Every structure is written in C-alpha cells, then in structure tokens.
Short mmCIF file of C-alpha atoms in Angstrom, two decimals:
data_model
loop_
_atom_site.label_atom_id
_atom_site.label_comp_id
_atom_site.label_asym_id
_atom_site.label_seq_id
_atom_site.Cartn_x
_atom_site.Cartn_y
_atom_site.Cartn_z
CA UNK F 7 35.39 -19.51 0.72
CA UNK F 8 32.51 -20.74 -0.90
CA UNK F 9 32.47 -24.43 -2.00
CA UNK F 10 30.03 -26.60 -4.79
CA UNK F 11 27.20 -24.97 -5.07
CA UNK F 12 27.40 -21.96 -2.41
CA UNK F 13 30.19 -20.87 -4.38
CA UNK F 14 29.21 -21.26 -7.73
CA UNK F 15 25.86 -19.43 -6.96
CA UNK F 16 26.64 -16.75 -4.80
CA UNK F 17 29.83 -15.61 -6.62
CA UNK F 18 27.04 -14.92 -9.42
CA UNK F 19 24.38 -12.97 -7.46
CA UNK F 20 25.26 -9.05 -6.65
CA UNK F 21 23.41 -8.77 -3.92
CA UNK F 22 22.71 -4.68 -2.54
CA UNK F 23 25.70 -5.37 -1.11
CA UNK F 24 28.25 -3.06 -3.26
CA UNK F 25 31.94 -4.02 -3.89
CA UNK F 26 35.17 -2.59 -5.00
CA UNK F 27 38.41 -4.89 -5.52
CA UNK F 28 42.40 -3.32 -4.28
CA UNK F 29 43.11 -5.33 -6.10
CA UNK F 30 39.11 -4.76 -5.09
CA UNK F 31 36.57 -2.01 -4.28
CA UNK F 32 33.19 -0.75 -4.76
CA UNK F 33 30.29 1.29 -5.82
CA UNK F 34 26.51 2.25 -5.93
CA UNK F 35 25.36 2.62 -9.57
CA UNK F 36 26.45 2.30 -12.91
CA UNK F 37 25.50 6.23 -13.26
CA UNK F 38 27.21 6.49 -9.88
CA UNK F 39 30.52 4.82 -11.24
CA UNK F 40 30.64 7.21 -14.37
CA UNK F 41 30.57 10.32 -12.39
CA UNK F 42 33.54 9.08 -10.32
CA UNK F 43 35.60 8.57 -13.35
CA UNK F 44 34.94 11.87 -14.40
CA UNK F 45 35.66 13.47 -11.17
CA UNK F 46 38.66 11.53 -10.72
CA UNK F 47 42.20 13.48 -10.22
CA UNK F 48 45.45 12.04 -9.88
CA UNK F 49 44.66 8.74 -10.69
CA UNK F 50 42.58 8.26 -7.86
CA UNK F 51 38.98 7.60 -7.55
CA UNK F 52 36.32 8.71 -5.12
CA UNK F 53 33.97 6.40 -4.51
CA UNK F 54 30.44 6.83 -2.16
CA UNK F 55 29.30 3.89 -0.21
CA UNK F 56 25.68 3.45 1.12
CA UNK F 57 26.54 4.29 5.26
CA UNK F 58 23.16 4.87 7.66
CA UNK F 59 21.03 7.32 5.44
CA UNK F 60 24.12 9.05 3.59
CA UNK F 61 27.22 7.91 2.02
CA UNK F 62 30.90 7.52 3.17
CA UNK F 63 33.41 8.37 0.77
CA UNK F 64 36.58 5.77 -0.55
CA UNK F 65 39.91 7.20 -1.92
CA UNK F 66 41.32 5.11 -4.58
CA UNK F 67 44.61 4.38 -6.62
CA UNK F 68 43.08 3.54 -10.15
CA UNK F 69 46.00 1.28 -10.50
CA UNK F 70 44.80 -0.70 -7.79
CA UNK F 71 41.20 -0.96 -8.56
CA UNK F 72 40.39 -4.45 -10.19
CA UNK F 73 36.75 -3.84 -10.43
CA UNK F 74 33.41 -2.32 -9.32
CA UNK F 75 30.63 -4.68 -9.03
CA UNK F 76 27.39 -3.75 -9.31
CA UNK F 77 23.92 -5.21 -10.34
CA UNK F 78 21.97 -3.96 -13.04
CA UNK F 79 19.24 -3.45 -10.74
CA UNK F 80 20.64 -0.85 -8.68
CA UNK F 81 20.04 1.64 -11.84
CA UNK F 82 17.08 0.49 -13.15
CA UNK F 83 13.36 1.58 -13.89
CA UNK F 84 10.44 0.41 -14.09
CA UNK F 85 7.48 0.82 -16.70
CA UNK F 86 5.37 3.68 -15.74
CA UNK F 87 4.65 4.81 -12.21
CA UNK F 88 5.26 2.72 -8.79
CA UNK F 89 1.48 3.14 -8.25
CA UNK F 90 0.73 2.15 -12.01
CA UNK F 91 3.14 -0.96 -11.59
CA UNK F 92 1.52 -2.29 -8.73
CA UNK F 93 -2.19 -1.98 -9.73
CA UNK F 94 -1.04 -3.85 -13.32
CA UNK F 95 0.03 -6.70 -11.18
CA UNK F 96 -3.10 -6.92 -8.99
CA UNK F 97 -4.81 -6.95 -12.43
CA UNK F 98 -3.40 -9.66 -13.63
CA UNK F 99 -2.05 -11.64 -11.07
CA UNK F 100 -0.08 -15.35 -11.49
CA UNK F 101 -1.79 -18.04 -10.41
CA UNK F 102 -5.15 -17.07 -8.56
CA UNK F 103 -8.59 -14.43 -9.32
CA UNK F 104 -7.73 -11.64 -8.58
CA UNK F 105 -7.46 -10.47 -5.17
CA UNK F 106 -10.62 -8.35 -4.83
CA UNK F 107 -12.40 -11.90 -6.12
CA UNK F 108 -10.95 -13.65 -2.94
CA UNK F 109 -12.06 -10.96 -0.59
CA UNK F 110 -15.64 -11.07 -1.92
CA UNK F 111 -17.51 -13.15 1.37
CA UNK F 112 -14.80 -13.03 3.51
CA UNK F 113 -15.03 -11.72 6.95
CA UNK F 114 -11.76 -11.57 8.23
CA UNK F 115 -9.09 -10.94 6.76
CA UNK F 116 -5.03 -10.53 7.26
CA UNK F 117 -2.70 -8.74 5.24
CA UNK F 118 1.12 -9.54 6.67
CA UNK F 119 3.99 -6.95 6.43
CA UNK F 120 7.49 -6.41 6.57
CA UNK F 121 8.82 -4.93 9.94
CA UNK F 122 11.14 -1.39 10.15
CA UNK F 123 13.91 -3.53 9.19
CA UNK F 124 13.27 -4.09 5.47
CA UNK F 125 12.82 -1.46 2.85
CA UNK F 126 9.04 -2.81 1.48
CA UNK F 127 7.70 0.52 0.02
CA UNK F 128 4.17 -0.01 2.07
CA UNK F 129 3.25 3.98 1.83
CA UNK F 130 2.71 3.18 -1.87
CA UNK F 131 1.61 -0.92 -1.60
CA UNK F 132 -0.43 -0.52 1.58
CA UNK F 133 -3.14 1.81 0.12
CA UNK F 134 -3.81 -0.45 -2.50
CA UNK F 135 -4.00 -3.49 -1.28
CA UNK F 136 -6.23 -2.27 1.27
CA UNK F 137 -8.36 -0.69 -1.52
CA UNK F 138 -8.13 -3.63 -3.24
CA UNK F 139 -9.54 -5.62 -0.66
CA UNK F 140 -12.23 -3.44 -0.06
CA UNK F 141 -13.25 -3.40 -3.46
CA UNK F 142 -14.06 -6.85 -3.04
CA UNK F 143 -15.62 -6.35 0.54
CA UNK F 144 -16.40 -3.21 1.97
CA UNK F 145 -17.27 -4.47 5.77
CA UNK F 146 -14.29 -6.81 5.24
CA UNK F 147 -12.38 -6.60 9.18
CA UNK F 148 -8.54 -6.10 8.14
CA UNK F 149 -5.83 -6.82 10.76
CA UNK F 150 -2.17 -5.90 9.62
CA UNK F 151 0.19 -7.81 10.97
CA UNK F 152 3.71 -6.65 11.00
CA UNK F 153 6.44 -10.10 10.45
CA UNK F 154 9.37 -9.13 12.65
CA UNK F 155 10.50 -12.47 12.99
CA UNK F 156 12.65 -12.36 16.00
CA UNK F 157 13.80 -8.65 15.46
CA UNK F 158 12.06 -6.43 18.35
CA UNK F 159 8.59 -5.04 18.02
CA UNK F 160 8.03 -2.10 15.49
CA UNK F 161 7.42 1.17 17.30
CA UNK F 162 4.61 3.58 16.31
CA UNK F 163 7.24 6.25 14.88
CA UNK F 164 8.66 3.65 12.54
CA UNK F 165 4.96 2.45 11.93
CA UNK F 166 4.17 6.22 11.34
CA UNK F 167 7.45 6.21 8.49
CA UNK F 168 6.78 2.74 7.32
CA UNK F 169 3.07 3.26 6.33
CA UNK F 170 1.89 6.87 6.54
CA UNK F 171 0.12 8.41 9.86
CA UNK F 172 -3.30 7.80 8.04
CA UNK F 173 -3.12 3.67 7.82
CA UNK F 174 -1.43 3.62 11.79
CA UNK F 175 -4.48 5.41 12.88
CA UNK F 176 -7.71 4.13 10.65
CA UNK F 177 -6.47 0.36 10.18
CA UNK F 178 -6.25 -2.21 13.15
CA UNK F 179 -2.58 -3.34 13.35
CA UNK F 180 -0.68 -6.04 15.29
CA UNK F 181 3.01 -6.78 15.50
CA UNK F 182 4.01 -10.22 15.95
CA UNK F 183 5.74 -11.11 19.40
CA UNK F 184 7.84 -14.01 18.92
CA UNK F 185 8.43 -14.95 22.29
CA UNK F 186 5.01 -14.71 23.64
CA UNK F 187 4.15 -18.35 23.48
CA UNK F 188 0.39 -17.76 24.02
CA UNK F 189 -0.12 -15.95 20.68
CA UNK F 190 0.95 -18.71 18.03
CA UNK F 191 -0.63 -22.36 17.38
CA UNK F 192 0.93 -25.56 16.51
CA UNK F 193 0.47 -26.54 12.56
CA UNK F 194 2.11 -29.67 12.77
CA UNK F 195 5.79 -30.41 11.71
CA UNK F 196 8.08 -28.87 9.06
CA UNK F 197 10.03 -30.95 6.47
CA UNK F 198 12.76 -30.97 8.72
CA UNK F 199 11.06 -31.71 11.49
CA UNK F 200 10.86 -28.97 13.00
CA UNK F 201 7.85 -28.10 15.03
CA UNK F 202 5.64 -25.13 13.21
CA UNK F 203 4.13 -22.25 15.45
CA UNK F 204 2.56 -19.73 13.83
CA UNK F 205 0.87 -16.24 15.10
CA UNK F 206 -2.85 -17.15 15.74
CA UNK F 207 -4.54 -14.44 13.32
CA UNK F 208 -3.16 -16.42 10.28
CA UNK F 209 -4.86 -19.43 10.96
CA UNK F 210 -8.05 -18.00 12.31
CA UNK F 211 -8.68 -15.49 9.20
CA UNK F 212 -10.80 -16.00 6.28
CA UNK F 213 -8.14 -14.49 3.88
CA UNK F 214 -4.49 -14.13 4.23
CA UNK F 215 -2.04 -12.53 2.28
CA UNK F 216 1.47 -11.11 2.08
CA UNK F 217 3.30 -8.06 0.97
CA UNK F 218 7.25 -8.04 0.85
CA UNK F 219 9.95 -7.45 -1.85
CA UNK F 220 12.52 -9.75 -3.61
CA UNK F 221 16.19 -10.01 -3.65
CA UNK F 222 18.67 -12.43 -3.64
CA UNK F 223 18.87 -13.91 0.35
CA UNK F 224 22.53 -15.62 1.56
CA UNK F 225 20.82 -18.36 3.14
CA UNK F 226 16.89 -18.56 1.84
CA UNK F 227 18.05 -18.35 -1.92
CA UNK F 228 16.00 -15.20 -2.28
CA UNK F 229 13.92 -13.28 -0.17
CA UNK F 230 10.24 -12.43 -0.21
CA UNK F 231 6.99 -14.55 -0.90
CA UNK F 232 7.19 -17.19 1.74
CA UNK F 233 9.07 -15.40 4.04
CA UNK F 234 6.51 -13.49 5.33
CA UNK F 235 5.22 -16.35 7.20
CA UNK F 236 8.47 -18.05 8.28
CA UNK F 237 10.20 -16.27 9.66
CA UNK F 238 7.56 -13.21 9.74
CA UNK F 239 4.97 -14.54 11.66
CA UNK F 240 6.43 -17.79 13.70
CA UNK F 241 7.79 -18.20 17.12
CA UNK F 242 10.82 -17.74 18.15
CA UNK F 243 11.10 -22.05 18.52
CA UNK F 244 10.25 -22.31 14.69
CA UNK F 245 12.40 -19.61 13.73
CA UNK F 246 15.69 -20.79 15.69
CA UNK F 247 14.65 -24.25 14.67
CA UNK F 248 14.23 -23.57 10.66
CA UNK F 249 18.16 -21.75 10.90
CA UNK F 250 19.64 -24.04 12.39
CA UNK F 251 23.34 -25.22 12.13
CA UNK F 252 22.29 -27.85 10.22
CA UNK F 253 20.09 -25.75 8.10
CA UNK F 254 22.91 -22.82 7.47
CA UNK F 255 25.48 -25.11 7.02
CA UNK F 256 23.87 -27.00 3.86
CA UNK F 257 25.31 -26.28 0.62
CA UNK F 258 22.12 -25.74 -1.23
CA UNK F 259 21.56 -22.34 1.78
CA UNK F 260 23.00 -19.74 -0.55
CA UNK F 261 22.15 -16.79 -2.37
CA UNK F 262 19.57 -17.67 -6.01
CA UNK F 263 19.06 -21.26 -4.10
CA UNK F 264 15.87 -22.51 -4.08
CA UNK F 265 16.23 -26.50 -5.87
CA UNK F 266 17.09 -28.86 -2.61
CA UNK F 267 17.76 -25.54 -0.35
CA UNK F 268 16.45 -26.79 3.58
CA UNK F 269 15.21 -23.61 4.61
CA UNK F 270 13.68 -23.06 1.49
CA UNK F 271 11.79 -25.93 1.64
CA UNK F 272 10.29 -25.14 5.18
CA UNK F 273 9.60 -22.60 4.57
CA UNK F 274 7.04 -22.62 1.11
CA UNK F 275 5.73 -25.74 3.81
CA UNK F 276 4.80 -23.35 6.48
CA UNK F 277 2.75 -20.98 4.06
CA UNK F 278 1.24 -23.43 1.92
CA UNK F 279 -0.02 -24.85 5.31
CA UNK F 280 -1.66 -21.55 6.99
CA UNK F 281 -3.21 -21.03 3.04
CA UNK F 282 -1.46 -17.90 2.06
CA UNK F 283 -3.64 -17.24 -0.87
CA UNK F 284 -2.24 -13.91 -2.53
CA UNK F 285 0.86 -12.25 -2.29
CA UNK F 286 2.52 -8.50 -3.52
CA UNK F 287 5.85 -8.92 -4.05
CA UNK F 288 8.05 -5.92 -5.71
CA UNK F 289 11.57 -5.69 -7.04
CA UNK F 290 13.41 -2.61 -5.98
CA UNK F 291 16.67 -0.25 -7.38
CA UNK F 292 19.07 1.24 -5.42
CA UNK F 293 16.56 4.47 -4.84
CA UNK F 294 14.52 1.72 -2.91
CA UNK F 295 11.68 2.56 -5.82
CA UNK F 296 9.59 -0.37 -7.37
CA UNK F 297 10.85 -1.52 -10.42
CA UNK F 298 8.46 -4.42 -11.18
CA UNK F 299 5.83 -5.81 -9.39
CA UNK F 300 4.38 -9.53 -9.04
CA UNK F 301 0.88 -10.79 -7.45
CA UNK F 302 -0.51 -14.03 -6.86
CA UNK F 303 0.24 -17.35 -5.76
CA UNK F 304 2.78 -17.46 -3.16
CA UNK F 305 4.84 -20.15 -5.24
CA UNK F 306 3.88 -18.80 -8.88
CA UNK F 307 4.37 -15.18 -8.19
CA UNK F 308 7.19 -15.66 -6.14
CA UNK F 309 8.94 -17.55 -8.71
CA UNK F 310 8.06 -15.33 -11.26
CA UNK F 311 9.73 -12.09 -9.44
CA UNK F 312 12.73 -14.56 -8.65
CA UNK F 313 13.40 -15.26 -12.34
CA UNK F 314 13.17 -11.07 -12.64
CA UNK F 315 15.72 -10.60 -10.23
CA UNK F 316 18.11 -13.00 -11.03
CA UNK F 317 18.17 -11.57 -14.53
CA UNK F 318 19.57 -8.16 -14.50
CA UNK F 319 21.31 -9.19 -10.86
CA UNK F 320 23.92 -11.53 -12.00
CA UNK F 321 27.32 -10.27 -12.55
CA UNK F 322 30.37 -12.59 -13.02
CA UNK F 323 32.62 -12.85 -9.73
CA UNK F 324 36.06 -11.33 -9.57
CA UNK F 325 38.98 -12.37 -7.23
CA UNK F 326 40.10 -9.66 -4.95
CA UNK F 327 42.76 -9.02 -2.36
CA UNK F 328 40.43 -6.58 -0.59
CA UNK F 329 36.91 -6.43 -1.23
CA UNK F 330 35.29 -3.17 -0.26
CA UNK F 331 31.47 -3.71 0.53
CA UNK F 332 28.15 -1.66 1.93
CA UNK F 333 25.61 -3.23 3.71
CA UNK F 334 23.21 -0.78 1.76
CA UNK F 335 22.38 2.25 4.08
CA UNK F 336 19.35 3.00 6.11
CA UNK F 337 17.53 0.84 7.37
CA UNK F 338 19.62 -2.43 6.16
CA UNK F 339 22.50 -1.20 7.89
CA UNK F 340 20.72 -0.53 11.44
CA UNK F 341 22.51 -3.05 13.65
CA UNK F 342 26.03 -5.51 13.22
CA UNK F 343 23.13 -8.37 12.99
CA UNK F 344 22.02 -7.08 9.81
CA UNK F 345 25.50 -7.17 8.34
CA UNK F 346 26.25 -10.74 7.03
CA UNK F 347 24.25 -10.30 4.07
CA UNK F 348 26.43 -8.07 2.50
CA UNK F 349 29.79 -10.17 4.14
CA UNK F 350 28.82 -12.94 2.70
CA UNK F 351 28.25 -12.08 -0.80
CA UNK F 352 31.70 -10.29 -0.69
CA UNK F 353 33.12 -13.73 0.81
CA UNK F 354 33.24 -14.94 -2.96
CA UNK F 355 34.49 -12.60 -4.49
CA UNK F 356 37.69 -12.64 -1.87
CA UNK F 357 40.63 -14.50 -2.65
CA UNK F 358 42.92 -17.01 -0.52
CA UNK F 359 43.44 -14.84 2.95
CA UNK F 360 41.53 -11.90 1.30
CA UNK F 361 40.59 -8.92 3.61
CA UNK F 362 36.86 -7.96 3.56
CA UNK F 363 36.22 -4.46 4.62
CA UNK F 364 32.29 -3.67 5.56
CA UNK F 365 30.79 -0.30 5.96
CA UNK F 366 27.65 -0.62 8.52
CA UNK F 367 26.70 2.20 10.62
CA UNK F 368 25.41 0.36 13.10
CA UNK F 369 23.27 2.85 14.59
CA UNK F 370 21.21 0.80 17.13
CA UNK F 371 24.52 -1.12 18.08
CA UNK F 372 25.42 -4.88 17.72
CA UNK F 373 21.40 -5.62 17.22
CA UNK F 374 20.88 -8.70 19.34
CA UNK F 375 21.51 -9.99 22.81
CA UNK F 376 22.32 -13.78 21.95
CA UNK F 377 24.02 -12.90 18.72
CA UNK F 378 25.97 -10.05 21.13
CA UNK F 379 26.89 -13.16 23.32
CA UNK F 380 28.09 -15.62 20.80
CA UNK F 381 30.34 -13.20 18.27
CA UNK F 382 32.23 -11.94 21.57
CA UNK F 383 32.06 -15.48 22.74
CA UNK F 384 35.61 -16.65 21.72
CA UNK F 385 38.08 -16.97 18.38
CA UNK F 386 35.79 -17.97 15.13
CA UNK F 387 36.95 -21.47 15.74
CA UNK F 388 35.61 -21.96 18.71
CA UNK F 389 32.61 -20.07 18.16
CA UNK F 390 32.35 -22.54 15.01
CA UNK F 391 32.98 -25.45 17.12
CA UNK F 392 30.59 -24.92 20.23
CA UNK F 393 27.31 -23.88 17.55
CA UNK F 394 27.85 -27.11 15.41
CA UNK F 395 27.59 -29.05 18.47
CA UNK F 396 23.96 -27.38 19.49
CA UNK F 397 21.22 -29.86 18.28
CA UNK F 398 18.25 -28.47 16.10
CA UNK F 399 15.97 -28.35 18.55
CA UNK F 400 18.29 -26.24 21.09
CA UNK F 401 18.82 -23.74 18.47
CA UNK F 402 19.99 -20.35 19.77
CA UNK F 403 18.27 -17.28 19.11
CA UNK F 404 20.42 -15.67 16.45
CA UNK F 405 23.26 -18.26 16.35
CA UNK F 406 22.76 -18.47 12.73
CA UNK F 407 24.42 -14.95 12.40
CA UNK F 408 27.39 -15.86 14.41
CA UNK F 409 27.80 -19.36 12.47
CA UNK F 410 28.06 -17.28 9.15
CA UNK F 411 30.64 -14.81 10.66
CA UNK F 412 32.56 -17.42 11.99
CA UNK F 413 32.84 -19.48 9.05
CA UNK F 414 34.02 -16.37 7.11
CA UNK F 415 35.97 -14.89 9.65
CA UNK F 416 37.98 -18.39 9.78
CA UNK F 417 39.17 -17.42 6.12
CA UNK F 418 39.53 -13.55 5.92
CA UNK F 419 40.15 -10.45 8.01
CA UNK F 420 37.12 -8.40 8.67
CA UNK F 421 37.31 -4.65 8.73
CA UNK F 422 34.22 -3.22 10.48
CA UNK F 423 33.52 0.30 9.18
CA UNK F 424 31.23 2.37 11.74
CA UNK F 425 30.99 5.32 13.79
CA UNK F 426 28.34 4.39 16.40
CA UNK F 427 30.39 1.03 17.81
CA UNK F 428 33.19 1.10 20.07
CA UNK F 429 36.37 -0.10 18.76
CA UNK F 430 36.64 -1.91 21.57
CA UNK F 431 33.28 -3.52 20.56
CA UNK F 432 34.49 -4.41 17.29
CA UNK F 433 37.47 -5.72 18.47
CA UNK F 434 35.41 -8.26 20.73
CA UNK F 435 33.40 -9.08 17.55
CA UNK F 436 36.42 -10.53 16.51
CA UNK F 437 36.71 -7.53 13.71
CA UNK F 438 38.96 -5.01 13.13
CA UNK F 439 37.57 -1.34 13.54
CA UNK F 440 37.86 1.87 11.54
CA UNK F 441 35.86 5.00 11.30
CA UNK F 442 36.14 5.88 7.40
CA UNK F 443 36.51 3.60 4.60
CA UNK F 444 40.15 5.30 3.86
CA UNK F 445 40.88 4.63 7.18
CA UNK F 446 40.43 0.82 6.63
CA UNK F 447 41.97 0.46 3.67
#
C-alpha cells in the first residue's frame, strides 16, 4: 500500500493503466463503458481491455462491479487537427523565441526522440519540427537521436513505423547505446551525487531539443520534458545511479510528484546542464492521438502540459478486493519490464490483501536480462531485502523494476495475464499466470 504522500497522490492519478473493482474491475473509455452497459445480458458485463494491439475481453457480475476507473483523457479531443495543434504550439511557445529563431546561425543541431517503446506520435511531430528548424536554417546539419535509455537499440523496422520510411532514409539518425562507455562525457555530478554521463552529440551541438509526450510517471511524477535526457540519452551508470533504491524508495517518487521528488530533481539538473533549449511535448487519448500540445522551455512547457494532464486525469481512488488493470496495449505492453506502471497505480486502489490482476501481452518476453535475474531471484522479501542493501553507486541495471514488484507483491497477489509467457515463467516471477482475464478472475 501506498503511504504519506505516494498514497495520497497516486490513488488520485489514473494513469493509462485501466481498472475495474470485484468488488473491482476495469475499462477503456467513458464511450467504451456505455456501450458495455448496453450490451450487457444477464447482469453481466463485458468489458475490453487494451492486450498487445487488440483487446481481451472480461465477463462480469454487475453485482460485483464496484467501479470502472477511467481518466477523462482517455476520451478526449483536442482543438482542431493533430498537425494544427502542434504548429499553434511552435507558434507560441512558453518560455523561449520561437524555435525557428534559435535555429537561425546554428550549425549543428540535435533533435532527441522517444525509442519504439513509447507511443510519441513522431510521423506527425517529426516533420515539423524538422521543418521548423529548417525554416530557421536551411544548411542546418540535424542528427536525431533516439533516447532508449537502457531499453535495446531501435531497429530500422520500428524506425520505419515510428517515423515514416521518408525521415529513416533522408535524415541522419543515431540511437543512443547506453553501455558503450566511449560515446557519453562526464557533466559533472547530479544533486544526488550521482555522476552525469551523457551521449556526446548533446553536448557538442549548437542546438538541442526534445520531443516526447506527458503522462503521469509512478516514480518521475510525470513523464516527458526532462526525460528525454535522463534517462534518454545517459549511460547506463547515470541511469542505474538516478533509480536507485534510495531514489525509488523516497516518498516524494510517485505518480503527479514533482515538489521534493529525487529523481525529479536529477533529472531537470541533467538537462538544464547539456542546455536543452526547446522542447515538443504532447498530451495523448486513449487512440494515442494528440490532444494538446506544449513547446518551449524544458521547465515552463513541461510544467505547463503537467498542469493539463493532471486536470482531466484525476479521478478519486476506490478500494477494491480485486483490481482488474491493462498495461495499455501495443507498444506499452511489449515486455513484463514495462508492466509496473500500470501495477502500481492499481496498488492504491487495492485494499488490505487485495488481488491485482494485470493484462500484459508480453510479446518480446520478460524484457530484460538483470530485471529477468532479480524477479526470479527469490520470495519478494528477499528480493526486497538483498536490493536495499546495494549502495547507489552499485546500482543494478533494472533493479528498480524488481524493487517496485517486490514491494507490491509483499502486499497483494499478482495475476499475470498473457499468452506469450510460460506459466512456468510467471510462476518464477513470483506471479500467478492465466491466459484470459475470465480465467484470472
């Protein structure tokens, strides 16, 4: 269970994560929810849950549901077109001239995005921002740079779906390695101390600047803006370092925390330092279409499409016995690493010795090596026990997602909903396996 302010706050925030109470369960859309009721026979409900890039069905007693959950964002629209929101904001950005102003007399220039893992519309951003730039300064030399933190390089078929075959062929692009030492330089130290390597091109360009979307984050308060540069662009020592158990373990590291948060704070550090100097941040709906876009400062902007998103996400928290939950579909739901997100936003909303049931495909399998290691590494307690004993320095590649699953595995039964794993898998994961939601419940 949550406690202080990791309760209070993330019992508030509806992530994409999608809940139903039994006592508990859960759905995708407000328009979503109506047709159920409408289709419902027998005093049951069917209810479609975000699984790979389709939906599972859950079979429901009415008498047992307590409550759907959903966040006014997953429904809603923006004014005008995507295209037409985007350009507004690059018209009148927050904080700074306007972007094509920056690029005038500047040679070379970076534009960071998000890696096949996150759902950053770039097909529509990309083409702008490059024109955008080049409006500005025609013989300007653009290097994309793809953050993958410490997820595993993006391939040129997800490069091809991410951006359009037209920007993988014309524009020079570059995917950050995070264990290839040689390619990041030493910026100093971090808030907490932590030593700061960043990818090279960042601190060698002339202009720098971000693209990325916003939503409440389970650890980073929210995600977007500065996260593009830790952890998008840092080594693997800075990244392991900034979520550490220290780090994860701190109150203020919840979802809509930004006021005292550690990670936070590192992290607005790390891009203030390289000189981020315009970001294009979007908010998204459930279609994974913009909704509202925000340009500018990496602080000012940020904040701006932060106060956005925490007003029409916010729901009030309900107690449940079970609490049915999605980790949103393809491509959130790729790997078992991905899942915590939606876990842990379900966490409060589960009472004393509530059972969490998750529906991740899992496509590409448990999703990290280390992380692989530590969840099938013992009980949660000992898991728990061994990670708070590894010093900030020694951080382990992915440990963070194992601390969080631990810690919530401690208090509630996880039922792992997937067809690609093994039960057996699961089972080592110290979850409980089933193929359909029904099945789980």
């Amino acid at each position: 269970m949550f406690a202080g302010v990791r309760r209070e706050m993330a019992a508030r925030l509806s992530l994409r994560a999608l809940f139903c109470y039994v006592k508990a369960a859960c759905g995708r859309s407000r328009l979503r929810e109506k047709r159920l009721v409408q289709t419902a026979r027998r005093n049951y409900m069917r209810i479609d849950l975000p699984y790979d890039t389709k939906t599972v069905p859950l079979t429901i007693g009415e008498q047992n549901l307590e409550k759907i959950v959903i966040s006014h964002i997953s429904e809603a629209s923006g004014e005008g077109t995507q295209e037409e929101m985007v350009r507004r904001a690059l018209e009148q950005p927050v904080g700074t001239p306007r972007l094509r102003e920056l690029a005038r007399g500047k040679k070379r220039v970076v534009l960071v995005t998000s890696d096949h893992t996150r759902a950053v519309p770039s097909k529509i951003t990309l083409p702008i921002l490059l024109g955008e730039i080049r409006a500005g300064n025609p013989g300007a030399e653009i290097t994309i740079l793809i953050a993958t933190g410490l997820h595993r390089e993006t391939t040129r078929e997800e490069q091809i779906r991410m951006f359009g075959a037209e920007i993988v062929e014309r524009e020079r692009i570059v995917v950050n390695r995070a264990f290839e030492k040689d390619e990041f330089v030493s910026m100093g130290e971090l808030p907490s101390g932590a030593g700061f390597y960043v990818n090279r091109l960042a601190v060698d360009c002339d202009l720098l600047v971000t693209e990325g979307f916003i939503e409440p984050h389970f650890f980073a308060g929210f995600s977007g803006g500065r996260k593009s540069i830790l952890p998008g662009i840092c080594s693997a020592e800075t990244v392991n370092e900034n979520h550490s158990y220290k780090a994860i373990a701190s109150p203020f590291a919840a979802a809509g925390v930004l006021e005292g948060n550690p990670i936070h704070e590192d992290m607005i550090c790390a891009a203030r330092r390289v000189n981020v100097q315009f970001i294009l941040n979007v908010a998204l709906n459930a279609r994974k279409e913009i909704i509202a876009a925000f340009a500018g400062d990496v602080e000012a902007a940020h904040l701006e499409g932060c106060q956005y998103i925490r007003s029409i996400s916010e729901e009030p928290a309900v107690t449940g016995d079970i609490v049915v939950t999605s980790n949103g579909g393809y491509p959130l739901d790729q790997n078992l690493y991905q899942s915590p997100k939606a876990v842990a936003t379900a966490e409060a909303c589960a009472g004393e010795d509530g059972v969490i049931i998750m529906v991740c495909a899992c496509r590409e399998g448990i999703g990290g090596s280390h992380f692989e290691e530590l969840i099938m590494g013992g009980n949660p307690q000992e898991i728990d026990r061994k990670l708070s004993a590894v010093p900030p320095r020694e951080t382990i590649p992915e440990q963070w997602c194992a601390q969080i699953y631990a810690r919530i595995l401690q208090a509630h039964p996880v039922i792992l909903v997937t067809t690609y794993l093994d039960p057996e898998v699961v089972r080592r994961a110290n979850m409980i396996p089933a193929s359909t939601p029904d099945e789980a419940l």
